[in-house]
Coordinates of C-alpha atoms and ligand atoms in Angstrom, one line a residue:
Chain A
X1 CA 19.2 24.1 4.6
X2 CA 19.8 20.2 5.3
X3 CA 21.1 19.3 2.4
X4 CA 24.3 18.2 3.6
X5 CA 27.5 20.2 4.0
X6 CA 25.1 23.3 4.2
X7 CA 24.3 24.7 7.8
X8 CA 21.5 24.2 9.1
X9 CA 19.1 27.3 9.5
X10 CA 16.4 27.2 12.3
X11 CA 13.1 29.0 11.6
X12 CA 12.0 30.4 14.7
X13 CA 8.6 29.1 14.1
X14 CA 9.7 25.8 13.8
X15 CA 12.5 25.7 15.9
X16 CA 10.7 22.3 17.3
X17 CA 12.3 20.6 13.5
X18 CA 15.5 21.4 12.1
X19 CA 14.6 20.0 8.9
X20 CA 13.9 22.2 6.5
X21 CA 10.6 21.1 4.7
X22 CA 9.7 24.1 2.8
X23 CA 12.4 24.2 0.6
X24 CA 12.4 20.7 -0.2
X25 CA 9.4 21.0 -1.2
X26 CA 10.3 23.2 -4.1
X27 CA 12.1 20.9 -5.5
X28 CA 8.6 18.5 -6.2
X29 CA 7.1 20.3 -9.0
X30 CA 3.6 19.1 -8.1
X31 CA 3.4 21.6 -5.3
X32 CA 3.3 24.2 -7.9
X33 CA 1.0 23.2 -10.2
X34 CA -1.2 22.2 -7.1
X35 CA -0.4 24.7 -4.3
X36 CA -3.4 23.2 -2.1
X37 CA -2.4 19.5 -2.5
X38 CA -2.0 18.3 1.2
X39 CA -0.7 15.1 0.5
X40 CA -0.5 12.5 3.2
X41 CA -0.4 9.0 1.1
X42 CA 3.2 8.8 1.5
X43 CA 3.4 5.3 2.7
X44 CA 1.1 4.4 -0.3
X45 CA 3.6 6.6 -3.6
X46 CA 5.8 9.2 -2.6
X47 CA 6.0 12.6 -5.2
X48 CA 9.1 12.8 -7.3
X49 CA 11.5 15.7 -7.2
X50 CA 11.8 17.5 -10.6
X51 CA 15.7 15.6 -11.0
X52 CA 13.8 12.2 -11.0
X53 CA 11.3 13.4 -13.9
X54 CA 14.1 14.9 -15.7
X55 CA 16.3 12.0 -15.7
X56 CA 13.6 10.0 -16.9
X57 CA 12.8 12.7 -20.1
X58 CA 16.6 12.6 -20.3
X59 CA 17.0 8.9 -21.2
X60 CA 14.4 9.1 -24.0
X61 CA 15.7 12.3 -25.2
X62 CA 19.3 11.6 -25.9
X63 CA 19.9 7.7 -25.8
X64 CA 17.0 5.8 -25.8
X65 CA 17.9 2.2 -26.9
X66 CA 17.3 -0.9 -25.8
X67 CA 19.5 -3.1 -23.3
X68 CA 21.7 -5.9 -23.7
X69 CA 21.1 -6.0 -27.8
X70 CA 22.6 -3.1 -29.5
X71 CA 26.3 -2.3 -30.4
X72 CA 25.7 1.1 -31.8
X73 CA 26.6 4.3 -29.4
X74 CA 23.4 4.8 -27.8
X75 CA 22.5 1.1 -27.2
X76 CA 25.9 0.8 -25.5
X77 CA 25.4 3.9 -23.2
X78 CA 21.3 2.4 -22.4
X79 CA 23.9 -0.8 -20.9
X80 CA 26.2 1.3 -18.9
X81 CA 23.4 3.4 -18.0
X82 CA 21.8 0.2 -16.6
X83 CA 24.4 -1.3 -14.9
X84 CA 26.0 1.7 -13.2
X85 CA 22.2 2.1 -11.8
X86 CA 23.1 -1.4 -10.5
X87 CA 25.8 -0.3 -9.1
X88 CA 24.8 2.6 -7.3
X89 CA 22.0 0.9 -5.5
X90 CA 24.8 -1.3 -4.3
X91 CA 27.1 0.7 -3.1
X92 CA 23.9 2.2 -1.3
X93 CA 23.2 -0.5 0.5
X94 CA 25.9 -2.5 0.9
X95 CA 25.6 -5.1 -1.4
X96 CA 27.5 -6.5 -4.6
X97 CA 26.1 -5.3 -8.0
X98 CA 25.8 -8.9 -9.1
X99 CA 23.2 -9.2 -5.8
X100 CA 20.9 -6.4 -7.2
X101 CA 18.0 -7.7 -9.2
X102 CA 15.6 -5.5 -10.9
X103 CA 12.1 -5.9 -10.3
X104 CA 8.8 -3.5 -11.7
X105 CA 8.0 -3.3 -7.9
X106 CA 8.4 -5.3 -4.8
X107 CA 5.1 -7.4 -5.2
X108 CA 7.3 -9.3 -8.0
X109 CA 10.4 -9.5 -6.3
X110 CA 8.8 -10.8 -3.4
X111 CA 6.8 -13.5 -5.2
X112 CA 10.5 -14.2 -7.4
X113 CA 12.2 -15.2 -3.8
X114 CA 9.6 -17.3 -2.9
X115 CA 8.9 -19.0 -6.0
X116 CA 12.2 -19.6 -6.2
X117 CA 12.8 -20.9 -2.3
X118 CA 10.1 -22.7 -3.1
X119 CA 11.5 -25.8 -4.5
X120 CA 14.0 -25.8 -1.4
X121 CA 10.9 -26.2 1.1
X122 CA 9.7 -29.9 1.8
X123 CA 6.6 -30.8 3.9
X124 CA 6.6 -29.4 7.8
X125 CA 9.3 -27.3 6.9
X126 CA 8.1 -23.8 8.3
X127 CA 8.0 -20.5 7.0
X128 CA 7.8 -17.5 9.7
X129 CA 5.8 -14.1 8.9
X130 CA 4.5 -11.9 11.1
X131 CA 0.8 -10.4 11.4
X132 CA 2.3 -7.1 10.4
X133 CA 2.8 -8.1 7.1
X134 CA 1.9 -6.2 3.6
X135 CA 0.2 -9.1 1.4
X136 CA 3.0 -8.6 -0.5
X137 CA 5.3 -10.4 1.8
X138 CA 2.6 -12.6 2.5
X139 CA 0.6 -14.3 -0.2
X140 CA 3.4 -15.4 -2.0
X141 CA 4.6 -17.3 1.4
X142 CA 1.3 -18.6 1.1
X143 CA 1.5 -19.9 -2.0
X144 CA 5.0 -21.2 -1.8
X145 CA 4.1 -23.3 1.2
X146 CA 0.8 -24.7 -0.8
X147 CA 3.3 -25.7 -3.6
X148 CA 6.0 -27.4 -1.3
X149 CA 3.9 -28.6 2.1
X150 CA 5.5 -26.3 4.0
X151 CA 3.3 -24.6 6.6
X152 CA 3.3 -21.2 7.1
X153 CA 3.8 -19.9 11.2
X154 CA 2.2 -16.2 11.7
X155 CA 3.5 -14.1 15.0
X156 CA 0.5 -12.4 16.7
X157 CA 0.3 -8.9 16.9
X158 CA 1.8 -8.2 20.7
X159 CA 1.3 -4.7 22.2
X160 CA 2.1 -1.5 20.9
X161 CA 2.5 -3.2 17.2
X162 CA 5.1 -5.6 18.3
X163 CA 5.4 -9.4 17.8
X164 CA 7.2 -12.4 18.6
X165 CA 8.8 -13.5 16.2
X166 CA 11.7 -14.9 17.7
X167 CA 10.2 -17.7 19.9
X168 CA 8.4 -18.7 16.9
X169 CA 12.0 -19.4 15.3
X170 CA 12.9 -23.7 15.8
X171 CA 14.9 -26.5 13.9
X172 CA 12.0 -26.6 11.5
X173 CA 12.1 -23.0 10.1
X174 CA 13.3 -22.7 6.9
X175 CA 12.4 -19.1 6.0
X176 CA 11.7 -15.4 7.9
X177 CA 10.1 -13.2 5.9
X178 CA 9.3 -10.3 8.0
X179 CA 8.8 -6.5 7.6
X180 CA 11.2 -3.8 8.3
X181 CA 8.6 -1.6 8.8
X182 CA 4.7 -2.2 8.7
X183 CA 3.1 0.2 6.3
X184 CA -0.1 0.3 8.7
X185 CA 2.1 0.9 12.1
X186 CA 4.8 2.7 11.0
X187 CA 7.2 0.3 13.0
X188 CA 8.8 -3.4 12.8
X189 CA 10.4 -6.3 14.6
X190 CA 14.1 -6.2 16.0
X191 CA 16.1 -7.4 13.5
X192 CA 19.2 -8.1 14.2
X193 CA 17.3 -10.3 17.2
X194 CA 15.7 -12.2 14.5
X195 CA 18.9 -12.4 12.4
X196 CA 20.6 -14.3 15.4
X197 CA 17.7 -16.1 15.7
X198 CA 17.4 -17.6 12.5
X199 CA 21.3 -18.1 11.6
X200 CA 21.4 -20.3 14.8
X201 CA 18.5 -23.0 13.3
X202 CA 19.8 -22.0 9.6
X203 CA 17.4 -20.3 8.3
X204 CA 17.2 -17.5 5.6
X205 CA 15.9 -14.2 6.5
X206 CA 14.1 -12.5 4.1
X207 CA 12.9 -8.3 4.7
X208 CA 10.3 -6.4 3.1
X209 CA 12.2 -3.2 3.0
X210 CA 9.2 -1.2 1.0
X211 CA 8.4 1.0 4.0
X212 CA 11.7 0.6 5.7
X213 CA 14.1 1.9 3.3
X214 CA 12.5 5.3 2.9
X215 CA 12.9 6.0 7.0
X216 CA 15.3 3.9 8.1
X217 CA 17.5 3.1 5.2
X218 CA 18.6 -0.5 4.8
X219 CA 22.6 -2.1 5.0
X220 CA 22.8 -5.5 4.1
X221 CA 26.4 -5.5 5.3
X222 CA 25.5 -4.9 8.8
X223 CA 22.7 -7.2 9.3
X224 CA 23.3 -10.5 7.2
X225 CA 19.7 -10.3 5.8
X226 CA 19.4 -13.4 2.6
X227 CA 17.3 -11.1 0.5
X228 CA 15.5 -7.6 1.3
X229 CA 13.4 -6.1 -1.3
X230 CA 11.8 -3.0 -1.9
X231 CA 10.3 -0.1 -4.5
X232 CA 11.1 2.7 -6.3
X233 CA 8.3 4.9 -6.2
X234 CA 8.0 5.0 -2.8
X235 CA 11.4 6.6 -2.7
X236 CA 10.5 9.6 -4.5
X237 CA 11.7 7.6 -8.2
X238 CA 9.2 6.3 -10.8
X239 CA 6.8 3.7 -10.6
X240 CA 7.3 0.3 -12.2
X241 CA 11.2 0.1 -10.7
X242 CA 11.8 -2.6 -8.1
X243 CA 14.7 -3.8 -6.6
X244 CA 15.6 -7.5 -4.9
X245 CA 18.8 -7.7 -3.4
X246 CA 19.4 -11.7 -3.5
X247 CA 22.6 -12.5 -1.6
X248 CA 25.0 -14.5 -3.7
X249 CA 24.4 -17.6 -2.0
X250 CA 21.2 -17.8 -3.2
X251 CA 21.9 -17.1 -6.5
X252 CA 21.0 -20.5 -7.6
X253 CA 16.8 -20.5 -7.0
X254 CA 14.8 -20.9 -9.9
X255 CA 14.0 -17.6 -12.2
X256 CA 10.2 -16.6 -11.7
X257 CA 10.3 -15.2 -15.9
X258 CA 11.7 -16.3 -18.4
X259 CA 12.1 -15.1 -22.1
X260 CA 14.9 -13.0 -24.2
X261 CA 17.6 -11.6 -22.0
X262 CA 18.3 -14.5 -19.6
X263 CA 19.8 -17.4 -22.0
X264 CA 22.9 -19.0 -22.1
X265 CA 22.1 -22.0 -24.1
X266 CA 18.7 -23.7 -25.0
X267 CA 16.8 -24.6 -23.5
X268 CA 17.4 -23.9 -19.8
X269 CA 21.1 -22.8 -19.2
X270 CA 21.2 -19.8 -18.0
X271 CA 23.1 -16.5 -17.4
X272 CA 24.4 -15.6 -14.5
X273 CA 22.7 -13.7 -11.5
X274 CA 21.7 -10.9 -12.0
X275 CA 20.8 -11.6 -15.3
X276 CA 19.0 -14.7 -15.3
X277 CA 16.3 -13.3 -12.8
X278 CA 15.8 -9.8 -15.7
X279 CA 13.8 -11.5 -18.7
X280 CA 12.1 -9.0 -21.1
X281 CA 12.6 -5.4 -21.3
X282 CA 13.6 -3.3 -18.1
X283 CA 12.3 -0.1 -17.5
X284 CA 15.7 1.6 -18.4
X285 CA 14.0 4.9 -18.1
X286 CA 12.5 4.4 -14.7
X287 CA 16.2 2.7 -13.5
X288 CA 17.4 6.1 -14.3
X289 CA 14.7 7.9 -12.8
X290 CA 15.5 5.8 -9.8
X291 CA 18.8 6.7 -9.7
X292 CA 18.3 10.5 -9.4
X293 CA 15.7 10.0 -6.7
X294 CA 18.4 7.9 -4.7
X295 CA 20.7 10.5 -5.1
X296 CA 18.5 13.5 -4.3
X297 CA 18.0 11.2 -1.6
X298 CA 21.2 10.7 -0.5
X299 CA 21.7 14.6 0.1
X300 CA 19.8 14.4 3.3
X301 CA 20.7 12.9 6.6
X302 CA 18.5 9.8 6.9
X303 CA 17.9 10.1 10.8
X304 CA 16.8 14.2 9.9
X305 CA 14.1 13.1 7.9
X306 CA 13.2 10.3 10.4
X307 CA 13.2 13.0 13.0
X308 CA 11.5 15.9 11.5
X309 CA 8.2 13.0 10.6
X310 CA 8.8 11.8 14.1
X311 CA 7.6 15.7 14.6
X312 CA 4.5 15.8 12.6
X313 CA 3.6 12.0 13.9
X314 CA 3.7 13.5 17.3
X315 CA 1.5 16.7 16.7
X316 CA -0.7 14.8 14.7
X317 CA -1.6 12.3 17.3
X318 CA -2.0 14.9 19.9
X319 CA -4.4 16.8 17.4
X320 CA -6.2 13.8 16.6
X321 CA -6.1 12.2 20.1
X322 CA -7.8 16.1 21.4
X323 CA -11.2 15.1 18.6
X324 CA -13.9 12.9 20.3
X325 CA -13.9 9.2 19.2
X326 CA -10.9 9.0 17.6
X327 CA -8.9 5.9 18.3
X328 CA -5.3 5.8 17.3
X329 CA -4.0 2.2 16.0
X330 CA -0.2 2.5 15.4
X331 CA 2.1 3.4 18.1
X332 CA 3.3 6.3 19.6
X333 CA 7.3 5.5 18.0
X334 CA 6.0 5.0 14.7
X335 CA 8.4 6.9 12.4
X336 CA 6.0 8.4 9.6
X337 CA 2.7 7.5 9.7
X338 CA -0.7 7.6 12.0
X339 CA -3.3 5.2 11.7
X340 CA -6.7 5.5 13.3
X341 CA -10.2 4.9 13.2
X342 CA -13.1 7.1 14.2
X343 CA -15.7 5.0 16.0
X344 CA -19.0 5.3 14.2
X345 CA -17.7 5.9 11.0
X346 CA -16.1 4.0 8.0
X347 CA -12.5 5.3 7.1
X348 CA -13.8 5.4 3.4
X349 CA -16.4 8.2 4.4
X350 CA -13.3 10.1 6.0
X351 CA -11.3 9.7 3.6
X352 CA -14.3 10.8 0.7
X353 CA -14.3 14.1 3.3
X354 CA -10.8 14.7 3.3
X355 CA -10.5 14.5 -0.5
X356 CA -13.4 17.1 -0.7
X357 CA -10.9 19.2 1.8
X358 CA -7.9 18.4 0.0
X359 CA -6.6 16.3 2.0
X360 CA -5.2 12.9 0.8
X361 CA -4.6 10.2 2.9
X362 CA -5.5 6.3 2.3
X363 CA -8.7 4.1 4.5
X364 CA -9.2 0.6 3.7
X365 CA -7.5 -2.4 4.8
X366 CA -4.4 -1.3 3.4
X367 CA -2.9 -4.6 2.0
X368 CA -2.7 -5.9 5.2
X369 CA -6.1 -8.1 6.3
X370 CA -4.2 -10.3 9.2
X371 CA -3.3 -6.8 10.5
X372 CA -6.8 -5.7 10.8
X373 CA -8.1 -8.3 11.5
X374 CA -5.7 -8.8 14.8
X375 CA -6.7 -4.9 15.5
X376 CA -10.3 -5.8 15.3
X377 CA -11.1 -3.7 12.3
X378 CA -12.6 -4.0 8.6
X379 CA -10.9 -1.0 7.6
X380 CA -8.5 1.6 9.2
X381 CA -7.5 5.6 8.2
X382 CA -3.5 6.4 7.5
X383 CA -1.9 9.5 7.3
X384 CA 1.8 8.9 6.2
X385 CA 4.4 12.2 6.0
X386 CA 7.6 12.5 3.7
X387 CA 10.3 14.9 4.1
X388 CA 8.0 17.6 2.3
X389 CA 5.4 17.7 4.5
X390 CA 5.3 20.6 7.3
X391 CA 3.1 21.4 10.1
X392 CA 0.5 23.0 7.8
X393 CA 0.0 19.8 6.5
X394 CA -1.3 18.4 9.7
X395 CA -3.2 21.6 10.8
X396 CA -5.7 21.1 7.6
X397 CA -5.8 17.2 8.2
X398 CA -7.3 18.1 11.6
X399 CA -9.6 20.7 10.2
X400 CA -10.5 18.4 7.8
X401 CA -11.1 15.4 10.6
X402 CA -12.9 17.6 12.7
X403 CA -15.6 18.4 9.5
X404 CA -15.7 14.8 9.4
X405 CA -17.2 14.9 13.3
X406 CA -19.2 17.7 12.5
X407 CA -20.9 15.9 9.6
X408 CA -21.3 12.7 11.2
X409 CA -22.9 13.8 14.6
Chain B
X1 CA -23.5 19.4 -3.6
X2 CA -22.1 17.8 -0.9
X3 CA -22.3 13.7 -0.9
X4 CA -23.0 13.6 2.6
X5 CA -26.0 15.9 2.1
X6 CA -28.8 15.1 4.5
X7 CA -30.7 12.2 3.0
X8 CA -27.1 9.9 2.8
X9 CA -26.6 10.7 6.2
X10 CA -29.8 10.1 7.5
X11 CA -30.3 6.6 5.3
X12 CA -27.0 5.4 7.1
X13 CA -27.9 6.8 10.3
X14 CA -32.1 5.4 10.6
X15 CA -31.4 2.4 7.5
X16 CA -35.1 2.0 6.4
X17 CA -35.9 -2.4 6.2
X18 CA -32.9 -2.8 8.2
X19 CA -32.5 -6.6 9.4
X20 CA -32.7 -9.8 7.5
X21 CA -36.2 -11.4 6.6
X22 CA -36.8 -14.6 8.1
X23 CA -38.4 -17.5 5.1
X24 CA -37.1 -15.2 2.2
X25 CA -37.3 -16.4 -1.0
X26 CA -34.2 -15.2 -2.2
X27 CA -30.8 -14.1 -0.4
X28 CA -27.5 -13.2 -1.2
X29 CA -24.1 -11.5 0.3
X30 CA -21.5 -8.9 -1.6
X31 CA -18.1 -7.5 -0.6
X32 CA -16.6 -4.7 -2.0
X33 CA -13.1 -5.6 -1.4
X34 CA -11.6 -2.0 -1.4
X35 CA -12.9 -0.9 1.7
X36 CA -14.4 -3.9 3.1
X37 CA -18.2 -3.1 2.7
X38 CA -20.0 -6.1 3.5
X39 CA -24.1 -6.9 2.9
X40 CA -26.6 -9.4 3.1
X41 CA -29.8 -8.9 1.3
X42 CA -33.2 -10.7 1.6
X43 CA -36.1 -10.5 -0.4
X44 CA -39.4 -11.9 -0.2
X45 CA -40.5 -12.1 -3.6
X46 CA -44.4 -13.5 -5.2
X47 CA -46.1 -13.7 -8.2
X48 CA -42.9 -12.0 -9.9
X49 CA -42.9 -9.0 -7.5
X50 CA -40.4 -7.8 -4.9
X51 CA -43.2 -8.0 -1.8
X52 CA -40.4 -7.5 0.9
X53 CA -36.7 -6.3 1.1
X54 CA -34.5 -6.2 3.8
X55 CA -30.7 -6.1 4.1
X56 CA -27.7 -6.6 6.9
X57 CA -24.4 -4.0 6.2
X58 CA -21.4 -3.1 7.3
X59 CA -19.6 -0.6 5.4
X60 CA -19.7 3.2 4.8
X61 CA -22.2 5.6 4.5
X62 CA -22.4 5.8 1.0
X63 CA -23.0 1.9 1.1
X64 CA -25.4 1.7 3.8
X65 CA -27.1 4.4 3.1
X66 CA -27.9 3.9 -1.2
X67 CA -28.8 0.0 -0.1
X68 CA -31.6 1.5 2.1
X69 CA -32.4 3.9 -0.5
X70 CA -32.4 1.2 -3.2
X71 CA -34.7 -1.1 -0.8
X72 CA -37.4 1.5 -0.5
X73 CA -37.8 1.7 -4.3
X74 CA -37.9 -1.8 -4.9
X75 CA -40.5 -2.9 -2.1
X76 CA -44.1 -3.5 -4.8
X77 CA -41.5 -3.7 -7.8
X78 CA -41.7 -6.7 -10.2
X79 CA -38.9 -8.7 -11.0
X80 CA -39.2 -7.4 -15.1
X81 CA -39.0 -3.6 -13.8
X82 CA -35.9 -4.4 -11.5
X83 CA -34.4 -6.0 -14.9
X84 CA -35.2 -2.6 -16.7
X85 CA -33.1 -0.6 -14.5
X86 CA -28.9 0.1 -14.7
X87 CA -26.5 1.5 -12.5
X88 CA -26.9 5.1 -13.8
X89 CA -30.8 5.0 -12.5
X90 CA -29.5 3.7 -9.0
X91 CA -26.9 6.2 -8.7
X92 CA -29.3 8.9 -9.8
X93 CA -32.0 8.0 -7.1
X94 CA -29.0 8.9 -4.9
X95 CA -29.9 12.4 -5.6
X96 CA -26.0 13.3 -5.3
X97 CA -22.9 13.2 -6.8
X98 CA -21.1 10.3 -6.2
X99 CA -16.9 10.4 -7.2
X100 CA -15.2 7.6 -9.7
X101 CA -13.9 6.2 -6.0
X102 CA -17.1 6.0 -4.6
X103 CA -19.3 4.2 -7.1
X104 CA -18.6 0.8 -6.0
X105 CA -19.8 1.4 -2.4
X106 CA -22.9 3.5 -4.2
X107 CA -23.8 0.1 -6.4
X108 CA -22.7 -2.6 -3.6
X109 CA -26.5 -2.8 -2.5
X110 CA -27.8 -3.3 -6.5
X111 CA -25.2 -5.0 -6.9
X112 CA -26.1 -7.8 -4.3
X113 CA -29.7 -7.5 -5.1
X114 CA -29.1 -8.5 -9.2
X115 CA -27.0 -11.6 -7.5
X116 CA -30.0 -12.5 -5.0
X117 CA -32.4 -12.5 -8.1
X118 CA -30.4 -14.2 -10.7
X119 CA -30.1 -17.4 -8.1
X120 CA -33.8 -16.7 -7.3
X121 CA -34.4 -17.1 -10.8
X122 CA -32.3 -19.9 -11.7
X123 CA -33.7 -21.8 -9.0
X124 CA -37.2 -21.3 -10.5
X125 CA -37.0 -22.1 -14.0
Ligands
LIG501 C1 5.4 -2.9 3.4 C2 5.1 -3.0 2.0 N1 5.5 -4.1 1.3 C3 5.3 -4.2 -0.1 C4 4.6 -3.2 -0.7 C5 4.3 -3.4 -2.2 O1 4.9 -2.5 -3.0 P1 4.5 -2.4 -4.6 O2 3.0 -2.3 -4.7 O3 5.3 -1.3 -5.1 O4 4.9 -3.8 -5.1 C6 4.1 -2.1 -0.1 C7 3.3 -1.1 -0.8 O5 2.2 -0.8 -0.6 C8 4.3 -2.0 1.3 O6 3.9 -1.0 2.0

């Protein structure tokens, strides 16, 4: 078992991973009420472990109530619940409670940090993003820099999914909003290259941590990123949870909602960070969903889990690379995911195969039209593993990828 | 049955009226912006009737191969039959099941057609 402070027992079968897959798998309840579910969408929702769903149920069982309005027991206990979520991703991280902002996903705190850098930008200032980027961490660029005449600089795609983002960095950049990790490649930019970067001309560095997180974990106390965002139900908690760490320096941009739960004083003092970026009702429920999932999380040893997907990337892509006209697009040190096309046909009509196997994986353009475009496709098939996926996973995509050859020649 | 059954496959593999028609009367494109399925379609329509279709695609099987389908049925159609027909008659020509996911790229070539019409007809009133 990997769960840590237990010893790790090596199956003889898979001595090539020490992580122990099978069992963890027990703990997502879907595997049991779908034993032939090969799922390999990971990068698009993750599965949630039977803690997160009970933690959820738990909340509406025994204190629902809603936050920062009641004074009776249960409304009081809905608050602490809230907060020590708060605080618990923060600790996680490496951040200070009053720097976590909750979000329904990372599409809206994304767009909150640029709408709210926004009104810092003036015209020709310059806003770096790379061609790797989720449209998530994209569009709202966009639209920031058609609100403030800021122009928008994107790094070409450079071999083996890297780019340049660095020589792109000068006295007129303003903002770096790059990936951690690409959810097409399965790897990002240097970091801590760009952080030096950037600090040198002044500029704030934003990350998309929605990918990133998951594999490589994220500390905002070892790289001095401005904000970092990312999503709960991609790390095995609910949908509609989001998180935006907003460092306290920034504390002062604009909100991107306002209503009840933000006011001060009429009609536009508000409350303090992290307050005044959380108008309306928060998914309480969700929070505390989140929270499990974290924790169950936090058992394992981050680099395990990275290693044991490294595993399956590398048998899949020998698999795949061994089927006739199959092109790989990510690279070959992508942590958790494969993407690749099939020349001659569309990734929808492989992905419509696989689902008639079983076998779910994601084709399309996958958020990410600069990154398709620079690989010179419409469209592109992804196979993405979490810590519950096993070899047997990858055996039936391949059967199912070579019915897909057999269909289609 | 299987949604790649032979017909699909051989629709997207030999598409029947494939290419644009030079002079049509009425033309338009259509995206389906989930998987990126483009297509152009042409028609060469007289004395109300659909005397000539053909179409430009790029996109899956399912798409390619229902917008050929769709383009032999409407070749000697007039333009009040094409009105008389719905989506459920064009996915039914199909001749197989087509999933919830799939029905987009299944109606991308009617889809495109209605479009190529309505300006066709607008431009004649
Ligand atoms: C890299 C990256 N950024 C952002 C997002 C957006 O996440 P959400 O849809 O939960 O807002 C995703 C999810 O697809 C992603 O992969």
């Amino acid at each position: 078992m990997q769960k840590k402070g237990n010893e790790a027992k090596i199956s003889p079968v898979l001595a090539y991973t020490m992580f122990d897959w099978k069992n963890v798998k027990k703990d997502f309840p879907i595997f049991e009420k779908r034993p032939d579910l090969v799922f390999l969408d990971n990068a698009s929702t993750t599965q949630k472990p039977l803690v997160v769903l009970d933690a959820e149920r738990d909340f509406y069982l025994k204190s629902n109530a809603n936050v920062h309005r009641g004074v009776y027991e249960i409304a009081a206990k809905a608050d602490q619940l809230y907060e020590q979520v708060r605080t618990e991703i923060a600790e996680w991280i490496g951040a200070k409670p009053e720097e976590i902002i909750f979000t329904k996903n990372a599409t809206e705190a994304a767009n909150l940090i640029a709408n709210g850098l926004a009104t810092t930008l003036g015209v020709d200032d310059e806003i770096v993003v790379t061609e790797l980027e989720h449209h998530a961490n994209f569009l709202p660029w966009l639209e920031a820099a058609k609100r403030s005449g800021a122009i928008v600089k994107i790094t070409k795609l450079g071999v083996n999914g890297g780019t340049d983002v660095v020589s792109e960095i000068n006295e007129k950049t303003k903002i770096v909003a790059v990936t951690q990790m690409s959810n097409v490649m399965g790897i990002g930019p240097d970091i801590n290259e760009i952080l030096m970067a950037a600090k040198k001309v002044g500029a704030k560095v934003i990350l998309d941590s929605a990918q990133g997180i998951v594999h490589s974990g994220l500390r905002v106390d070892q790289h001095k990123i401005d904000a970092a965002f990312f999503t709960g139900h991609k790390l095995f908690g609910p949908m509609g949870t989001g998180i935006l760490f907003l460092r306290s320096e920034l504390s002062g941009i604009n909100p991107l909602l306002f209503g009840g739960g933000m006011i001060k004083e009429l009609p536009d003092q508000w409350l303090d960070t992290p307050h005044k970026f959380e108008a309306g009702t928060p998914n309480v429920a969700g929070l505390a969903g989140l929270s499990a999932a974290i924790k169950y999380l936090r058992q394992f040893d981050v680099k395990e889990i990275a290693e044991h997907e490294r595993s399956l990337v590398k048998m899949a892509r020998e698999e795949l690379l061994k089927i006739e006209d199959v092109r790989l697009l990510s690279p070959q040190n992508a942590t958790s995911m494969v993407s690749f096309v099939i020349e001659g046909v569309h990734s929808h009509d492989i992905a419509s195969i696989l689902g008639e196997e079983g076998v779910c994986i994601r084709a399309g353009h996958h958020c990410a039209k600069p990154l398709m475009n620079a690989l010179g496709v419409t469209a592109s098939t992804r196979v993405s593993f979490a810590m519950y996926n096993g070899p047997e996973d990858v055996e039936k995509l391949i059967s199912a990828v070579k019915k897909v050859k057999e269909i289609f020649t | 049955m299987d949604i790649y059954g032979e017909i699909i496959l051989d629709h997207f593999k030999h598409p029947r009226q494939s290419g644009l028609i030079n002079g049509a009367e009425a033309i338009a494109d259509d995206l389906n912006p989930l998987c990126g399925d483009k297509v152009k379609i042409s028609l060469k329509i007289a004395d109300g009737k659909i005397e000539g279709f053909g179409f430009e695609g790029d996109g899956c099987a399912i798409s390619v191969a229902s917008t050929s389908i769709l383009g032999e049925q409407l070749v000697g159609m007039t333009l009040a039959d094409f009105e008389k027909m719905n989506n459920e008659e064009v996915l039914t020509k199909l001749g197989v099941p087509i999933s919830p996911g799939r029905i987009k790229c299944a109606l991308l070539g009617y889809s495109c057609t209605k479009k190529a019409i309505t300006v066709y007809k607008h431009s004649h009133e």
